[in-house]
Structure formats: C-alpha cells, structure tokens
Short mmCIF file of C-alpha atoms in Angstrom, two decimals:
data_model
loop_
_atom_site.label_atom_id
_atom_site.label_comp_id
_atom_site.label_asym_id
_atom_site.label_seq_id
_atom_site.Cartn_x
_atom_site.Cartn_y
_atom_site.Cartn_z
CA MET A 1 188.89 -87.93 -8.59
CA ALA A 2 186.94 -91.05 -9.50
CA LEU A 3 187.87 -94.48 -10.75
CA ALA A 4 185.70 -96.51 -13.14
CA SER A 5 186.22 -99.86 -14.84
CA THR A 6 185.99 -100.71 -18.53
CA GLN A 7 186.54 -104.04 -20.30
CA TYR A 8 189.95 -102.74 -21.45
CA GLY A 9 191.16 -101.30 -18.14
CA PRO A 10 190.42 -98.77 -15.37
CA VAL A 11 189.95 -95.05 -16.10
CA LEU A 12 190.57 -92.11 -13.80
CA GLY A 13 188.07 -89.24 -14.00
CA THR A 14 187.27 -86.11 -12.09
CA GLY A 15 184.36 -84.37 -10.37
CA ASP A 16 182.11 -84.33 -7.30
CA ASP A 17 178.38 -83.96 -7.97
CA VAL A 18 179.00 -84.84 -11.62
CA LEU A 19 181.81 -87.17 -12.70
CA SER A 20 183.52 -86.86 -16.09
CA PHE A 21 185.81 -89.26 -17.92
CA LYS A 22 187.35 -88.00 -21.15
CA GLY A 23 189.38 -89.42 -24.00
CA ILE A 24 188.54 -93.08 -23.31
CA PRO A 25 189.58 -95.16 -26.34
CA TYR A 26 186.82 -97.36 -27.76
CA ALA A 27 188.98 -98.57 -30.66
CA ALA A 28 192.66 -98.75 -31.62
CA PRO A 29 194.28 -95.74 -33.32
CA PRO A 30 193.22 -95.86 -37.03
CA VAL A 31 196.75 -95.34 -38.33
CA GLY A 32 199.45 -97.54 -39.84
CA PRO A 33 198.08 -101.04 -40.53
CA ASN A 34 194.71 -99.99 -39.02
CA ARG A 35 194.17 -97.19 -41.54
CA PHE A 36 191.27 -97.74 -43.92
CA GLN A 37 190.35 -100.84 -41.89
CA PRO A 38 187.28 -101.49 -39.72
CA PRO A 39 187.75 -100.30 -36.12
CA ARG A 40 189.72 -102.75 -33.98
CA PRO A 41 189.67 -103.08 -30.17
CA PRO A 42 192.16 -100.94 -28.25
CA GLU A 43 195.12 -102.53 -26.48
CA PRO A 44 194.11 -103.28 -22.87
CA TRP A 45 195.83 -101.49 -19.99
CA THR A 46 196.23 -102.32 -16.31
CA SER A 47 197.18 -99.09 -14.49
CA PRO A 48 194.42 -96.46 -14.23
CA ARG A 49 194.34 -94.43 -17.44
CA ASP A 50 194.23 -90.66 -16.92
CA SER A 51 190.87 -89.65 -18.38
CA ARG A 52 190.61 -86.15 -16.93
CA HIS A 53 191.23 -84.34 -20.24
CA TYR A 54 189.91 -84.62 -23.79
CA GLY A 55 191.79 -86.96 -26.07
CA ALA A 56 192.92 -86.44 -29.64
CA THR A 57 190.39 -85.40 -32.30
CA ALA A 58 190.07 -86.66 -35.88
CA PRO A 59 192.33 -84.86 -38.40
CA GLN A 60 190.63 -81.78 -39.89
CA THR A 61 191.44 -78.25 -40.98
CA SER A 62 190.69 -75.21 -38.85
CA THR A 63 187.78 -72.86 -39.59
CA GLU A 64 188.56 -69.68 -41.50
CA GLY A 65 186.81 -66.44 -42.32
CA ALA A 66 183.29 -65.51 -41.26
CA MET A 67 182.50 -69.00 -39.95
CA ALA A 68 185.37 -69.12 -37.42
CA GLU A 69 183.49 -67.13 -34.78
CA LEU A 70 180.17 -68.87 -35.41
CA ILE A 71 181.39 -72.49 -35.62
CA PRO A 72 184.60 -72.90 -33.61
CA ARG A 73 186.58 -76.12 -33.89
CA THR A 74 188.57 -77.94 -31.22
CA ILE A 75 191.60 -79.66 -32.75
CA ILE A 76 193.77 -81.85 -30.52
CA PRO A 77 196.59 -83.65 -32.36
CA GLY A 78 197.26 -87.36 -31.87
CA ASP A 79 196.66 -90.76 -33.44
CA ASP A 80 194.47 -92.20 -30.67
CA TYR A 81 191.40 -90.22 -31.68
CA LEU A 82 188.77 -92.97 -31.69
CA ASN A 83 187.78 -92.02 -28.17
CA LEU A 84 184.71 -90.93 -26.24
CA ASN A 85 183.76 -88.85 -23.21
CA VAL A 86 181.35 -89.71 -20.39
CA TRP A 87 179.55 -87.47 -17.89
CA THR A 88 177.59 -89.24 -15.17
CA PRO A 89 175.71 -88.42 -11.96
CA GLY A 90 177.41 -91.42 -10.31
CA LEU A 91 178.94 -94.83 -10.90
CA THR A 92 176.01 -96.76 -9.44
CA GLY A 93 172.39 -96.92 -10.57
CA ARG A 94 170.89 -97.33 -14.05
CA ALA A 95 170.35 -93.87 -15.50
CA PRO A 96 169.15 -93.25 -19.07
CA VAL A 97 172.06 -92.98 -21.51
CA MET A 98 172.34 -90.42 -24.30
CA VAL A 99 175.08 -90.72 -26.95
CA PHE A 100 175.74 -87.61 -29.06
CA ILE A 101 177.16 -87.77 -32.60
CA HIS A 102 178.63 -84.44 -33.68
CA GLY A 103 178.07 -82.73 -37.02
CA GLY A 104 180.47 -80.99 -39.35
CA SER A 105 179.65 -82.17 -42.91
CA PHE A 106 181.44 -85.49 -42.18
CA THR A 107 184.73 -83.56 -42.46
CA SER A 108 185.05 -81.66 -39.17
CA GLY A 109 183.93 -81.58 -35.54
CA SER A 110 184.57 -83.67 -32.45
CA GLY A 111 183.03 -84.77 -29.18
CA ALA A 112 185.40 -82.35 -27.42
CA LEU A 113 183.66 -79.09 -28.36
CA ALA A 114 182.92 -77.07 -25.25
CA VAL A 115 179.27 -76.55 -26.20
CA TYR A 116 178.81 -80.36 -26.04
CA ASP A 117 179.95 -80.54 -22.41
CA GLY A 118 177.56 -83.01 -20.78
CA THR A 119 177.71 -81.70 -17.21
CA ARG A 120 174.13 -80.42 -17.19
CA PHE A 121 172.76 -83.65 -18.64
CA ALA A 122 174.49 -85.56 -15.84
CA ARG A 123 173.27 -83.00 -13.29
CA ASP A 124 169.74 -83.87 -14.43
CA GLY A 125 170.11 -87.63 -14.16
CA VAL A 126 171.44 -88.71 -17.58
CA VAL A 127 174.69 -90.45 -18.48
CA LEU A 128 175.88 -88.39 -21.46
CA VAL A 129 178.44 -89.68 -23.97
CA THR A 130 180.09 -87.77 -26.84
CA ILE A 131 182.21 -89.54 -29.45
CA ASN A 132 184.78 -88.98 -32.20
CA TYR A 133 184.76 -90.90 -35.48
CA ARG A 134 186.84 -90.89 -38.65
CA LEU A 135 186.12 -87.92 -40.92
CA GLY A 136 186.68 -87.01 -44.54
CA ALA A 137 188.67 -89.41 -46.69
CA ASP A 138 189.70 -91.57 -43.73
CA GLY A 139 186.07 -92.09 -42.79
CA PHE A 140 184.21 -92.22 -46.10
CA LEU A 141 186.55 -92.55 -49.10
CA TRP A 142 185.66 -95.70 -51.06
CA PHE A 143 186.64 -96.97 -54.48
CA GLY A 144 184.49 -100.09 -54.37
CA ASP A 145 186.97 -102.45 -52.72
CA GLY A 146 187.73 -102.99 -49.04
CA THR A 147 185.36 -101.94 -46.27
CA PRO A 148 183.15 -98.85 -46.88
CA ASN A 149 181.59 -96.45 -44.37
CA LEU A 150 184.43 -96.63 -41.85
CA GLY A 151 183.17 -93.51 -40.06
CA LEU A 152 179.80 -95.21 -39.49
CA LEU A 153 181.54 -98.39 -38.31
CA ASP A 154 183.40 -96.23 -35.79
CA GLN A 155 180.05 -94.93 -34.51
CA ILE A 156 178.79 -98.52 -34.22
CA ALA A 157 181.98 -99.49 -32.34
CA ALA A 158 181.38 -96.60 -29.92
CA LEU A 159 177.76 -97.68 -29.38
CA THR A 160 178.99 -101.24 -28.82
CA TRP A 161 181.40 -99.91 -26.18
CA VAL A 162 178.47 -98.12 -24.54
CA ARG A 163 176.42 -101.33 -24.50
CA ASP A 164 179.28 -103.30 -22.94
CA ASN A 165 180.70 -100.71 -20.51
CA ILE A 166 178.17 -98.02 -19.60
CA ALA A 167 176.78 -99.96 -16.60
CA GLY A 168 180.15 -99.31 -14.92
CA PHE A 169 179.40 -95.58 -15.22
CA GLY A 170 175.90 -95.78 -13.73
CA GLY A 171 174.12 -96.03 -17.09
CA ASP A 172 171.40 -98.40 -18.30
CA PRO A 173 172.54 -100.23 -21.47
CA GLY A 174 168.88 -101.11 -22.05
CA ASN A 175 167.88 -97.44 -22.40
CA VAL A 176 170.21 -95.75 -24.89
CA THR A 177 169.22 -92.74 -26.97
CA VAL A 178 171.50 -91.79 -29.86
CA PHE A 179 171.19 -88.17 -30.98
CA GLY A 180 173.06 -85.98 -33.40
CA GLU A 181 173.01 -82.70 -35.28
CA SER A 182 173.60 -82.01 -38.98
CA ALA A 183 175.96 -84.76 -40.25
CA GLY A 184 175.48 -86.34 -36.82
CA ALA A 185 171.71 -86.44 -37.43
CA MET A 186 172.30 -87.89 -40.89
CA SER A 187 174.46 -90.51 -39.17
CA VAL A 188 171.67 -91.31 -36.70
CA CYS A 189 169.18 -91.82 -39.53
CA THR A 190 171.66 -93.97 -41.47
CA LEU A 191 172.34 -96.10 -38.37
CA LEU A 192 168.58 -96.75 -38.21
CA ALA A 193 168.92 -98.49 -41.58
CA MET A 194 172.10 -100.51 -40.83
CA PRO A 195 171.75 -104.14 -39.68
CA ALA A 196 175.04 -103.89 -37.75
CA ALA A 197 173.59 -101.13 -35.54
CA GLU A 198 170.38 -103.00 -34.68
CA GLY A 199 169.74 -103.27 -30.95
CA LEU A 200 172.51 -100.83 -29.95
CA PHE A 201 170.09 -97.97 -29.26
CA HIS A 202 166.42 -97.73 -28.37
CA ARG A 203 165.58 -94.09 -29.16
CA ALA A 204 166.90 -91.59 -31.65
CA ILE A 205 166.84 -87.81 -32.06
CA ALA A 206 167.83 -86.20 -35.36
CA GLU A 207 168.49 -82.44 -35.27
CA SER A 208 168.71 -80.76 -38.68
CA GLY A 209 169.54 -83.85 -40.70
CA ALA A 210 167.51 -86.76 -42.05
CA ALA A 211 167.77 -89.88 -44.21
CA HIS A 212 168.47 -88.36 -47.65
CA ASN A 213 172.20 -87.75 -47.55
CA THR A 214 173.78 -90.94 -48.82
CA ILE A 215 175.52 -91.54 -52.14
CA SER A 216 175.86 -94.45 -54.56
CA PRO A 217 179.05 -96.50 -55.08
CA SER A 218 179.53 -94.89 -58.50
CA SER A 219 179.33 -91.41 -56.94
CA ALA A 220 181.84 -92.45 -54.27
CA ARG A 221 184.20 -93.59 -57.02
CA LEU A 222 183.80 -90.26 -58.84
CA VAL A 223 184.82 -88.41 -55.67
CA GLY A 224 187.71 -90.76 -54.96
CA THR A 225 189.03 -90.56 -58.51
CA ARG A 226 188.91 -86.76 -58.51
CA LEU A 227 190.65 -86.62 -55.13
CA ALA A 228 193.40 -88.97 -56.32
CA ALA A 229 193.88 -86.89 -59.49
CA ALA A 230 194.20 -83.71 -57.42
CA LEU A 231 196.85 -85.43 -55.26
CA GLY A 232 198.65 -86.93 -58.25
CA THR A 233 198.28 -90.48 -56.89
CA ALA A 234 196.70 -93.71 -58.06
CA PRO A 235 192.96 -94.00 -57.27
CA THR A 236 193.40 -96.45 -54.41
CA ARG A 237 193.23 -96.15 -50.65
CA GLU A 238 196.77 -97.54 -50.40
CA ALA A 239 198.16 -94.74 -52.58
CA ILE A 240 196.20 -92.06 -50.72
CA ALA A 241 197.45 -93.46 -47.39
CA ASP A 242 200.97 -92.43 -48.46
CA VAL A 243 199.96 -88.78 -48.83
CA PRO A 244 200.90 -86.55 -45.85
CA VAL A 245 197.79 -85.79 -43.81
CA PRO A 246 197.94 -81.96 -44.16
CA GLN A 247 198.15 -82.33 -47.95
CA LEU A 248 195.23 -84.76 -47.98
CA LEU A 249 193.08 -82.47 -45.83
CA ALA A 250 193.83 -79.46 -48.04
CA ALA A 251 192.94 -81.39 -51.21
CA ALA A 252 189.71 -82.68 -49.66
CA ASP A 253 188.71 -79.15 -48.60
CA LYS A 254 189.39 -77.86 -52.10
CA LEU A 255 187.32 -80.67 -53.59
CA THR A 256 184.40 -79.77 -51.31
CA GLN A 257 184.64 -76.16 -52.51
CA GLN A 258 184.61 -77.35 -56.12
CA VAL A 259 181.42 -79.32 -55.50
CA ALA A 260 179.73 -76.24 -54.01
CA ALA A 261 180.87 -74.05 -56.92
CA LYS A 262 179.70 -76.47 -59.65
CA PRO A 263 177.22 -78.99 -58.25
CA ARG A 264 176.70 -80.81 -61.54
CA ARG A 265 175.54 -84.41 -61.59
CA LYS A 266 177.80 -85.24 -64.54
CA LEU A 267 180.83 -84.24 -62.47
CA TRP A 268 179.82 -85.51 -59.04
CA GLY A 269 176.86 -87.89 -59.30
CA ASP A 270 174.74 -87.89 -56.12
CA VAL A 271 177.15 -85.45 -54.46
CA ALA A 272 175.73 -82.72 -56.70
CA ARG A 273 172.54 -83.11 -54.64
CA THR A 274 174.01 -83.61 -51.15
CA LEU A 275 177.07 -81.31 -51.45
CA LEU A 276 178.84 -83.81 -49.15
CA PRO A 277 181.63 -85.57 -51.06
CA PHE A 278 182.62 -87.64 -48.03
CA SER A 279 179.45 -89.23 -46.70
CA PRO A 280 177.75 -92.63 -46.20
CA VAL A 281 177.70 -94.91 -49.25
CA VAL A 282 174.83 -97.27 -50.05
CA ASP A 283 177.21 -100.18 -50.61
CA GLY A 284 174.55 -102.93 -50.61
CA ASP A 285 176.00 -104.76 -47.62
CA LEU A 286 176.76 -102.66 -44.53
CA LEU A 287 174.16 -100.21 -45.80
CA PRO A 288 171.90 -102.47 -47.90
CA GLY A 289 169.73 -99.70 -49.35
CA ALA A 290 168.93 -96.00 -49.19
CA PRO A 291 168.11 -95.23 -45.53
CA LEU A 292 164.70 -93.71 -46.25
CA ASP A 293 163.67 -96.76 -48.31
CA ARG A 294 164.94 -99.11 -45.60
CA ILE A 295 163.10 -97.20 -42.87
CA ARG A 296 159.92 -97.09 -44.97
CA SER A 297 160.19 -100.88 -45.22
CA GLY A 298 160.42 -101.25 -41.43
CA ALA A 299 164.09 -100.86 -40.50
CA GLY A 300 164.35 -99.21 -37.09
CA ALA A 301 160.60 -99.55 -36.53
CA ASP A 302 161.15 -100.46 -32.86
CA VAL A 303 163.22 -97.30 -32.23
CA ASP A 304 161.40 -94.22 -30.89
CA LEU A 305 162.22 -91.25 -33.14
CA MET A 306 162.15 -87.49 -32.66
CA ILE A 307 163.23 -85.33 -35.60
CA GLY A 308 163.27 -81.60 -36.17
CA THR A 309 164.75 -78.62 -37.90
CA ASN A 310 165.43 -74.95 -37.29
CA SER A 311 163.18 -72.42 -39.01
CA GLU A 312 165.94 -70.67 -40.94
CA GLU A 313 168.70 -73.29 -41.27
CA ALA A 314 170.22 -71.94 -44.48
CA ARG A 315 170.87 -68.46 -43.11
CA LEU A 316 174.06 -69.82 -41.52
CA PHE A 317 175.44 -70.45 -45.03
CA LEU A 318 173.99 -67.39 -46.79
CA VAL A 319 174.30 -64.51 -44.30
CA PRO A 320 177.89 -64.59 -42.93
CA THR A 321 179.23 -65.31 -46.44
CA GLY A 322 177.40 -62.31 -47.89
CA VAL A 323 175.55 -64.41 -50.48
CA ALA A 324 172.10 -63.42 -49.22
CA ALA A 325 172.84 -59.69 -49.49
CA LYS A 326 174.10 -59.95 -53.08
CA LEU A 327 171.17 -61.95 -54.45
CA ASN A 328 168.65 -60.30 -56.78
CA THR A 329 165.32 -61.55 -58.11
CA PRO A 330 166.53 -63.05 -61.43
CA LEU A 331 169.33 -64.87 -59.59
CA LEU A 332 166.82 -66.11 -57.03
CA TYR A 333 164.65 -67.81 -59.66
CA ALA A 334 167.66 -69.26 -61.44
CA ALA A 335 169.26 -70.56 -58.23
CA ALA A 336 166.03 -72.05 -56.87
CA GLY A 337 165.22 -73.73 -60.17
CA LEU A 338 168.66 -75.10 -61.01
CA ARG A 339 169.83 -76.00 -57.54
CA PHE A 340 166.65 -77.21 -55.87
CA GLY A 341 164.42 -78.13 -58.80
CA LEU A 342 161.72 -75.76 -57.58
CA PRO A 343 159.57 -74.35 -60.40
CA VAL A 344 158.97 -70.61 -60.70
CA ALA A 345 155.44 -71.04 -59.30
CA GLY A 346 156.92 -72.61 -56.17
CA VAL A 347 159.38 -69.74 -55.65
CA ARG A 348 156.53 -67.28 -56.11
CA ARG A 349 154.60 -69.10 -53.38
CA TYR A 350 157.52 -68.70 -50.95
CA ARG A 351 157.86 -65.04 -51.88
CA ALA A 352 154.10 -64.36 -51.49
CA ASN A 353 154.17 -65.93 -48.01
CA ARG A 354 156.93 -63.50 -46.95
CA PRO A 355 155.83 -59.93 -47.72
CA GLY A 356 158.79 -57.57 -47.72
CA ALA A 357 161.37 -60.37 -47.82
CA THR A 358 164.54 -59.89 -49.87
CA ALA A 359 165.58 -62.33 -52.58
CA GLY A 360 168.17 -63.67 -50.12
CA ASP A 361 165.47 -64.27 -47.50
CA VAL A 362 163.37 -66.23 -49.98
CA LEU A 363 166.32 -68.34 -51.15
CA ALA A 364 167.17 -69.10 -47.51
CA ALA A 365 163.61 -70.34 -46.94
CA VAL A 366 163.65 -72.48 -50.09
CA MET A 367 167.08 -73.92 -49.25
CA THR A 368 166.03 -74.64 -45.65
CA ASP A 369 163.01 -76.61 -46.79
CA SER A 370 164.78 -78.43 -49.62
CA TYR A 371 167.75 -79.57 -47.57
CA TYR A 372 166.29 -79.90 -44.06
CA ARG A 373 162.54 -79.52 -43.46
CA ILE A 374 161.13 -81.62 -46.31
CA PRO A 375 163.59 -84.52 -45.73
CA ALA A 376 162.62 -84.44 -42.04
CA ILE A 377 158.95 -84.66 -42.96
CA ARG A 378 159.64 -87.54 -45.37
CA LEU A 379 161.41 -89.40 -42.59
CA ALA A 380 158.56 -88.81 -40.14
CA GLU A 381 156.11 -90.10 -42.76
CA ALA A 382 158.28 -93.19 -43.31
CA HIS A 383 158.61 -93.97 -39.57
CA PRO A 384 155.09 -94.03 -38.06
CA GLY A 385 154.81 -92.59 -34.56
CA SER A 386 157.69 -90.11 -35.03
CA TYR A 387 157.66 -86.81 -33.13
CA MET A 388 158.55 -83.57 -34.89
CA TYR A 389 159.71 -80.18 -33.68
CA GLU A 390 160.78 -76.82 -35.11
CA PHE A 391 163.24 -74.51 -33.34
CA ALA A 392 162.24 -70.95 -34.24
CA TRP A 393 164.08 -68.63 -31.83
CA ARG A 394 165.96 -66.01 -33.87
CA SER A 395 169.51 -65.10 -32.89
CA PRO A 396 170.32 -61.37 -32.88
CA ALA A 397 173.83 -62.15 -34.24
CA CYS A 398 175.03 -60.71 -37.57
CA GLY A 399 172.89 -57.62 -37.07
CA GLY A 400 169.81 -59.75 -36.46
CA GLN A 401 170.19 -61.46 -39.84
CA LEU A 402 171.38 -64.87 -38.63
CA GLY A 403 167.93 -65.85 -37.39
CA ALA A 404 166.95 -69.39 -36.38
CA CYS A 405 169.90 -70.80 -38.28
CA HIS A 406 171.60 -74.19 -38.54
CA GLY A 407 173.25 -75.31 -35.29
CA LEU A 408 171.64 -72.62 -33.13
CA GLU A 409 169.69 -75.08 -30.96
CA LEU A 410 172.75 -76.98 -29.70
CA ALA A 411 173.66 -74.68 -26.81
CA PHE A 412 170.00 -74.81 -25.73
CA VAL A 413 169.83 -78.62 -25.90
CA PHE A 414 172.99 -79.00 -23.80
CA ASP A 415 171.91 -76.11 -21.52
CA ASN A 416 175.25 -74.43 -22.16
CA LEU A 417 174.16 -70.89 -23.05
CA ASP A 418 176.96 -69.55 -20.85
CA GLU A 419 179.67 -71.26 -22.92
CA PRO A 420 181.89 -68.43 -24.30
CA SER A 421 182.56 -70.20 -27.60
CA ALA A 422 178.79 -70.16 -28.34
CA ALA A 423 178.45 -66.39 -27.92
CA GLY A 424 179.21 -65.59 -31.56
CA MET A 425 176.15 -67.51 -32.71
CA LEU A 426 173.84 -66.83 -29.75
CA GLY A 427 174.40 -63.10 -29.39
CA PRO A 428 173.73 -61.37 -26.04
CA ALA A 429 171.21 -62.67 -23.48
CA PRO A 430 169.76 -65.82 -25.10
CA PRO A 431 166.63 -66.93 -23.19
CA GLN A 432 167.50 -69.37 -20.40
CA HIS A 433 163.87 -70.48 -20.06
CA LEU A 434 164.02 -71.83 -23.62
CA ALA A 435 167.19 -73.78 -22.81
CA ASP A 436 165.45 -75.18 -19.73
CA LEU A 437 162.55 -76.33 -21.90
CA LEU A 438 164.61 -77.82 -24.75
CA HIS A 439 167.03 -79.59 -22.40
CA LYS A 440 164.17 -81.04 -20.37
CA THR A 441 162.32 -82.16 -23.52
CA TRP A 442 165.34 -84.09 -24.80
CA ILE A 443 165.72 -85.79 -21.41
CA THR A 444 162.01 -86.61 -21.21
CA PHE A 445 162.13 -88.23 -24.63
CA ALA A 446 165.28 -90.17 -23.76
CA THR A 447 163.70 -91.39 -20.54
CA THR A 448 160.20 -92.26 -21.75
CA GLY A 449 160.13 -92.20 -25.56
CA ASN A 450 157.43 -89.49 -25.49
CA PRO A 451 158.49 -85.79 -25.52
CA GLY A 452 155.05 -84.54 -24.50
CA TRP A 453 153.09 -83.83 -27.69
CA PRO A 454 151.29 -86.04 -30.28
CA PRO A 455 153.23 -87.80 -33.05
CA TYR A 456 153.46 -86.30 -36.53
CA THR A 457 150.58 -88.13 -38.19
CA PRO A 458 148.54 -86.95 -41.21
CA PRO A 459 146.19 -85.19 -41.46
CA HIS A 460 146.95 -83.25 -38.25
CA ARG A 461 150.77 -83.33 -38.59
CA THR A 462 151.33 -82.03 -35.06
CA SER A 463 154.72 -80.46 -34.37
CA ARG A 464 156.27 -78.74 -31.34
CA HIS A 465 157.26 -75.13 -31.96
CA PHE A 466 160.12 -73.89 -29.76
CA ASN A 467 160.47 -70.12 -29.39
CA THR A 468 160.37 -67.42 -26.72
CA ALA A 469 156.74 -68.56 -26.37
CA SER A 470 156.46 -72.25 -27.31
CA GLY A 471 153.49 -74.39 -28.28
CA THR A 472 152.28 -76.93 -30.82
CA THR A 473 151.29 -76.38 -34.43
CA THR A 474 149.29 -78.56 -36.83
CA ASN A 475 149.77 -78.94 -40.57
CA ASN A 476 152.41 -76.23 -40.61
CA ARG A 477 152.81 -74.33 -43.95
CA PRO A 478 150.93 -76.94 -46.03
CA ASP A 479 151.13 -74.95 -49.27
CA GLU A 480 154.93 -74.87 -49.12
CA ARG A 481 155.12 -78.53 -48.11
CA LEU A 482 152.98 -79.53 -51.09
CA THR A 483 155.22 -77.51 -53.39
CA TRP A 484 157.81 -80.27 -52.91
CA HIS A 485 155.41 -83.11 -53.60
CA HIS A 486 157.41 -84.15 -56.67
CA HIS A 487 160.58 -84.60 -54.58
#
C-alpha cells in the first residue's frame, strides 16, 4: 500500500515496484445541480481515500454485435465519474508525465479499460494518467445557451489537477504530454486550439484523429432539437435533464445510427461530415474558431506534436459489419462520390494502386484517407515541426481481413499485448518487438519532444512506418494525397 497527498485529501494506492492510484476525483459528480454545468472542485476529504480500484465511468451503453469482442467497454455505475487514475514509479522525483484521453466517438469509453493500464509506462519511468470525462449529451449537447463543450472542460479540469497535484506522485508538472486515440486524439487537437488549455501540456500525440471534427453552433442545435423531439421533451438542457439516463442513452444511440444511415447536410449540418452528433462545438468563446484554422494561425505553436494513423483504419467499421463483403463496383463509386466527395478519377486511382483489391478494400482505403490520413497531414502542415507516423502491422483477426485497423495500435503503445480483452482485435501472437518499439517511441517523444526521425516537412514529408520491419518513408503515396487537394 502507498499513501499520496492531493490538494483535496490523501489517497491510498497499491503496488511495490509500480504504484497505482485509481478513481481519484478531479471534479465534483456532474449530477443534480452540477449537471450541464462547468466542472466544479470535489469536496475535500481528510481520511485517506481508498484509491485501489477504478472509480465510476461516464454513463454509456454496452457494445453489441460484432464490435463487442473487438472493442470491449468497462462500465462501472456511479455518479462520481469525473475521476482519474495514476501509475507511477515512485512518489519522489520528477518523471515525465503522460495523460491519456480515451476514444469512443465522444459517446463511450473510459480511463478504466484494461488495455490502458499504465503499469508498463510507470515501469519505464513515466507517470501515466488516464481520465474520464462527460460523454454524449451530458458532455456535448448545446442549444446555444449555457456553457458548451463540457466534456472538453472536464479534460481541462483533469489537466489542471495534474498540474497542481502530480508532483506529489513523482511527476514533473513542467513536462506533461497529453495523448489520445480517435475521439481522444480529436480532443487533443481541439485542446491545442483552446485558450483555457494553454500551458497545461507541453507535448501532444494524436493517434487516429486530427483537427477536423468540430461542428458549428447551428449544427449543435440541429442535433439537440432532434434529440429532444425523439424524447418528446422541450429543446432545452433543463428538460433533457429530467429524462431517465437509460432512456437518454438509448435515444442518443438511435440518433447516431440515423446520422450514419442518412448523413445529409440538410438534416444534420456539419454532423453529416463528421458522423459525430455529440462532439466539440466551435462556440466562438471557449473554442474561438475551427481548431485547424486556429493552429494554422499559431495556436499551440509551442507544443511539440506527433500525429499518426493506421494504414487501414476503416476496416474496423467495414469488415466486422459485413459492409465490405457486400460492396460491388457501382456501389463503390456511388459511396465514394456521395460520402467523401471523391471524383470517379480519384476512386480509379485508388483501385489502380491496389491490383486485385475488392470494392470493399478500395472503399476502406478511401474512407481511411478521407477521415484519418488526410486530416492528419493537414494538421502536420498547419503545425510546423510536427512528426508523423503510420502504423501498418496487419492483425490476423476476422480471417485476416481486419488488417491495420482503427484502434489496433493501442495495445502496442501501452505494451499490453498480453491483456486478454485485446485478444479479439490482436489475434494470436502479436509481435512483442513492435510493442517494445512503439512504447519506447512514445516515451522518447514525451521525454525529449523528438521521437527519433525528421519532422514532416515538404517536400520530403518524412514519416515513421511501424510494421514487423519498421523504417522511415518519404512523400508516401503522393498521387493519393494529391487526389484530396480540393478538400
């Protein structure tokens, strides 16, 4: 057992070589009068708080169908879910700090997933923190009045807690790297553009998410109005707060499915492009402008940035669902044109570069670039000195069809290939040497700001390629990159 101090009271953790403290509240429970309000400080305590087990997680539905085995969820009931977890090599010293923001489309996930266990980061000299934040309607519903972007404000409150308390856990508050995957990476890139987050972190890593996934106030109102109509309530936060949580979660899930089925701008505004009805809003104040524009104008310029994607991100969404197998050539051209704005000549370029590929394979490549790779490149271009990577190891799962899909790199980054809940996505015998390399690279960047290869700078556009055999590439797939020049 171990005892550490925070500004709100002492916490009791566990461990020997590595110490862990779980479920530490960084803000008051966001329920009752605190619901739909900015995060408020937790009530202080005097007796040591038992922090040997994960705390509550944000309300969310459980995974169903084909995705349940690939993307497990940890759901722990309770109101006090604005909490965080710390793994540390010791309570003295000033180790680099890494704060992980989980993904899950801004509607699911938590810092309590087993694959995010930070033991191996702490073993290798890093203080690792994972956090929860408000999800779905509670985190991102906005009608234009009150405070927007509550989920992002939760993340800022957690980073503020790290700044003010992490020295008591052996961490250096002057060397904090924030990193995230998917919606967590989108959060990282949005935080780069938020004045309220300035100075809270010094380095940033964005895995499979960039600075394109925000929506306008009018789009947020469209989503909120449609959610209220589905619930039969007035279009206000106060009315929606009276809806039982299970009913609200079910309605929000159904709304997300409706967006995916008919992603039309007339119905959903910007959400037709992002497919994320609950996501950061460019409100003009907390988030003064679109993150990419803000970063291009110098926001976050003093933050070291590493950004990357997986080679076949979209296969996670197209293979287990059976969509890829059902696609034929006419549907491919229609889907690529309507959904991604890619002209027929562009689709033909992708097809020509992949001899023998099915229509589903080509759509997966187009979707991967549209939603992940090209936005990552745009961010690297907007933030001079950024480092880029591509994770290309192909999982043998789903009969070898899953490939280098979305989320696959996480178990490698955390060096948790032996975590049973990751087996569905990893398949048998994932390469430990690749986990050693990825894990070490993330730590090197967090420690020094340089992962070990040149920045992504035109015309060379150097990028690190992670696979069974890893190396660097220059000007990777330029013909396909230029296909998106109009975007």
